[in-house]
């Protein structure tokens, strides 16, 4: 990846709806080589997809909670727990962590009542779960905007 590829990545992270024409102009290429570079970045798995950023309130998901979960530390319990998470759409991100807690979830629901229902009916009922701790998000201070795409290490 060279400096132009990195510039393409920066521009597309800022606005994934840029036309190839506009993108090419911004990175100093003509449209054809720009399109080839974007296609190559996609084929190489560097660009993994394009998404719309949706207002959580607009889809009744404005109440967000970070949940730390402890799961029994055996392979079967962890695998069953992780598989079960895939079937709970309210869980919008999930991470297995080193140390404690063993797992961190980001959950988006309508309100406290909806979270309480999820907590009682699903989270605490998952196989292997030994502890569930909830942190209600008061305010998002920094929105995800993409990865910093700078120069390669050592430059």
GROMACS .gro file of C-alpha atoms in nm:
model
  155
    1UNK     CA    1   0.000   0.000   0.000
    2UNK     CA    2   0.136   0.338  -0.095
    3UNK     CA    3   0.045   0.695   0.004
    4UNK     CA    4  -0.232   0.715  -0.260
    5UNK     CA    5  -0.395   0.394  -0.133
    6UNK     CA    6  -0.387   0.536   0.219
    7UNK     CA    7  -0.543   0.860   0.096
    8UNK     CA    8  -0.816   0.659  -0.077
    9UNK     CA    9  -0.884   0.481   0.254
   10UNK     CA   10  -0.900   0.810   0.446
   11UNK     CA   11  -1.142   0.960   0.194
   12UNK     CA   12  -1.369   0.655   0.182
   13UNK     CA   13  -1.381   0.630   0.562
   14UNK     CA   14  -1.489   0.993   0.576
   15UNK     CA   15  -1.751   0.945   0.301
   16UNK     CA   16  -1.816   0.598   0.162
   17UNK     CA   17  -2.063   0.741  -0.091
   18UNK     CA   18  -1.805   0.937  -0.287
   19UNK     CA   19  -1.835   0.880  -0.658
   20UNK     CA   20  -1.526   0.736  -0.823
   21UNK     CA   21  -1.494   1.065  -1.012
   22UNK     CA   22  -1.488   1.270  -0.691
   23UNK     CA   23  -1.257   1.024  -0.515
   24UNK     CA   24  -1.012   1.028  -0.805
   25UNK     CA   25  -1.008   1.408  -0.804
   26UNK     CA   26  -0.944   1.421  -0.428
   27UNK     CA   27  -0.650   1.178  -0.442
   28UNK     CA   28  -0.498   1.318  -0.761
   29UNK     CA   29  -0.573   1.033  -1.002
   30UNK     CA   30  -0.783   0.990  -1.311
   31UNK     CA   31  -1.097   0.778  -1.261
   32UNK     CA   32  -0.974   0.455  -1.422
   33UNK     CA   33  -0.662   0.397  -1.207
   34UNK     CA   34  -0.854   0.515  -0.901
   35UNK     CA   35  -1.123   0.251  -0.962
   36UNK     CA   36  -0.854  -0.017  -1.011
   37UNK     CA   37  -0.697   0.076  -0.678
   38UNK     CA   38  -1.032   0.070  -0.494
   39UNK     CA   39  -1.116  -0.271  -0.645
   40UNK     CA   40  -0.773  -0.404  -0.543
   41UNK     CA   41  -0.819  -0.274  -0.188
   42UNK     CA   42  -1.155  -0.453  -0.178
   43UNK     CA   43  -1.015  -0.778  -0.322
   44UNK     CA   44  -0.726  -0.772  -0.074
   45UNK     CA   45  -0.975  -0.744   0.213
   46UNK     CA   46  -0.843  -0.405   0.319
   47UNK     CA   47  -1.180  -0.245   0.242
   48UNK     CA   48  -1.419  -0.490   0.406
   49UNK     CA   49  -1.748  -0.321   0.322
   50UNK     CA   50  -1.956  -0.005   0.319
   51UNK     CA   51  -2.227   0.087   0.569
   52UNK     CA   52  -2.470   0.363   0.650
   53UNK     CA   53  -2.438   0.523   0.995
   54UNK     CA   54  -2.788   0.530   1.143
   55UNK     CA   55  -2.919   0.745   1.427
   56UNK     CA   56  -2.992   0.503   1.716
   57UNK     CA   57  -3.291   0.713   1.824
   58UNK     CA   58  -3.445   0.691   1.477
   59UNK     CA   59  -3.468   0.312   1.509
   60UNK     CA   60  -3.563   0.309   1.879
   61UNK     CA   61  -3.214   0.201   1.996
   62UNK     CA   62  -3.105   0.514   2.183
   63UNK     CA   63  -3.039   0.341   2.516
   64UNK     CA   64  -2.691   0.189   2.513
   65UNK     CA   65  -2.527  -0.027   2.776
   66UNK     CA   66  -2.176  -0.170   2.809
   67UNK     CA   67  -2.199  -0.508   2.975
   68UNK     CA   68  -1.912  -0.709   3.115
   69UNK     CA   69  -1.979  -1.079   3.138
   70UNK     CA   70  -1.789  -1.356   3.310
   71UNK     CA   71  -1.826  -1.699   3.157
   72UNK     CA   72  -1.701  -2.029   3.295
   73UNK     CA   73  -1.346  -2.068   3.164
   74UNK     CA   74  -1.387  -2.391   2.975
   75UNK     CA   75  -1.389  -2.428   2.600
   76UNK     CA   76  -1.742  -2.568   2.565
   77UNK     CA   77  -1.897  -2.295   2.783
   78UNK     CA   78  -1.715  -2.016   2.598
   79UNK     CA   79  -1.805  -2.155   2.254
   80UNK     CA   80  -2.172  -2.203   2.352
   81UNK     CA   81  -2.187  -1.851   2.498
   82UNK     CA   82  -2.030  -1.692   2.188
   83UNK     CA   83  -2.264  -1.885   1.957
   84UNK     CA   84  -2.568  -1.775   2.161
   85UNK     CA   85  -2.465  -1.408   2.130
   86UNK     CA   86  -2.508  -1.430   1.752
   87UNK     CA   87  -2.883  -1.480   1.800
   88UNK     CA   88  -2.941  -1.169   2.013
   89UNK     CA   89  -2.979  -0.868   1.780
   90UNK     CA   90  -2.975  -0.619   2.071
   91UNK     CA   91  -2.604  -0.704   2.116
   92UNK     CA   92  -2.440  -0.486   1.853
   93UNK     CA   93  -2.077  -0.557   1.948
   94UNK     CA   94  -1.913  -0.836   2.145
   95UNK     CA   95  -1.549  -0.890   2.240
   96UNK     CA   96  -1.370  -1.174   2.417
   97UNK     CA   97  -1.105  -1.020   2.642
   98UNK     CA   98  -0.789  -1.140   2.810
   99UNK     CA   99  -0.825  -1.135   3.186
  100UNK     CA  100  -1.132  -1.016   3.366
  101UNK     CA  101  -1.400  -0.952   3.255
  102UNK     CA  102  -1.394  -1.231   3.001
  103UNK     CA  103  -1.634  -1.062   2.760
  104UNK     CA  104  -1.753  -0.710   2.685
  105UNK     CA  105  -2.083  -0.643   2.508
  106UNK     CA  106  -2.232  -0.325   2.366
  107UNK     CA  107  -2.608  -0.338   2.369
  108UNK     CA  108  -2.859  -0.098   2.210
  109UNK     CA  109  -3.224  -0.111   2.311
  110UNK     CA  110  -3.516   0.131   2.341
  111UNK     CA  111  -3.500   0.208   2.713
  112UNK     CA  112  -3.419   0.083   3.062
  113UNK     CA  113  -3.726  -0.140   3.069
  114UNK     CA  114  -3.620  -0.312   2.745
  115UNK     CA  115  -3.269  -0.362   2.885
  116UNK     CA  116  -3.405  -0.508   3.209
  117UNK     CA  117  -3.613  -0.755   3.006
  118UNK     CA  118  -3.306  -0.852   2.799
  119UNK     CA  119  -3.096  -0.886   3.116
  120UNK     CA  120  -3.348  -1.114   3.288
  121UNK     CA  121  -3.466  -1.320   2.992
  122UNK     CA  122  -3.147  -1.360   2.792
  123UNK     CA  123  -2.817  -1.238   2.938
  124UNK     CA  124  -2.834  -1.400   3.280
  125UNK     CA  125  -2.994  -1.712   3.128
  126UNK     CA  126  -2.707  -1.782   2.886
  127UNK     CA  127  -2.527  -2.106   2.954
  128UNK     CA  128  -2.198  -2.067   3.139
  129UNK     CA  129  -2.258  -1.708   3.254
  130UNK     CA  130  -2.142  -1.653   3.612
  131UNK     CA  131  -2.159  -1.272   3.636
  132UNK     CA  132  -2.316  -0.981   3.445
  133UNK     CA  133  -2.226  -0.616   3.517
  134UNK     CA  134  -2.393  -0.327   3.338
  135UNK     CA  135  -2.267   0.023   3.272
  136UNK     CA  136  -2.527   0.255   3.121
  137UNK     CA  137  -2.377   0.498   2.871
  138UNK     CA  138  -2.450   0.852   2.979
  139UNK     CA  139  -2.297   1.030   2.680
  140UNK     CA  140  -2.094   0.927   2.380
  141UNK     CA  141  -1.789   1.152   2.385
  142UNK     CA  142  -1.619   1.030   2.069
  143UNK     CA  143  -1.799   0.867   1.779
  144UNK     CA  144  -1.632   0.595   1.576
  145UNK     CA  145  -1.506   0.755   1.255
  146UNK     CA  146  -1.281   0.484   1.118
  147UNK     CA  147  -0.923   0.382   1.168
  148UNK     CA  148  -0.637   0.629   1.154
  149UNK     CA  149  -0.468   0.569   0.819
  150UNK     CA  150  -0.123   0.719   0.837
  151UNK     CA  151   0.218   0.631   0.706
  152UNK     CA  152   0.347   0.279   0.761
  153UNK     CA  153   0.543   0.219   1.081
  154UNK     CA  154   0.894   0.356   1.069
  155UNK     CA  155   0.814   0.649   0.836
   0.00000   0.00000   0.00000
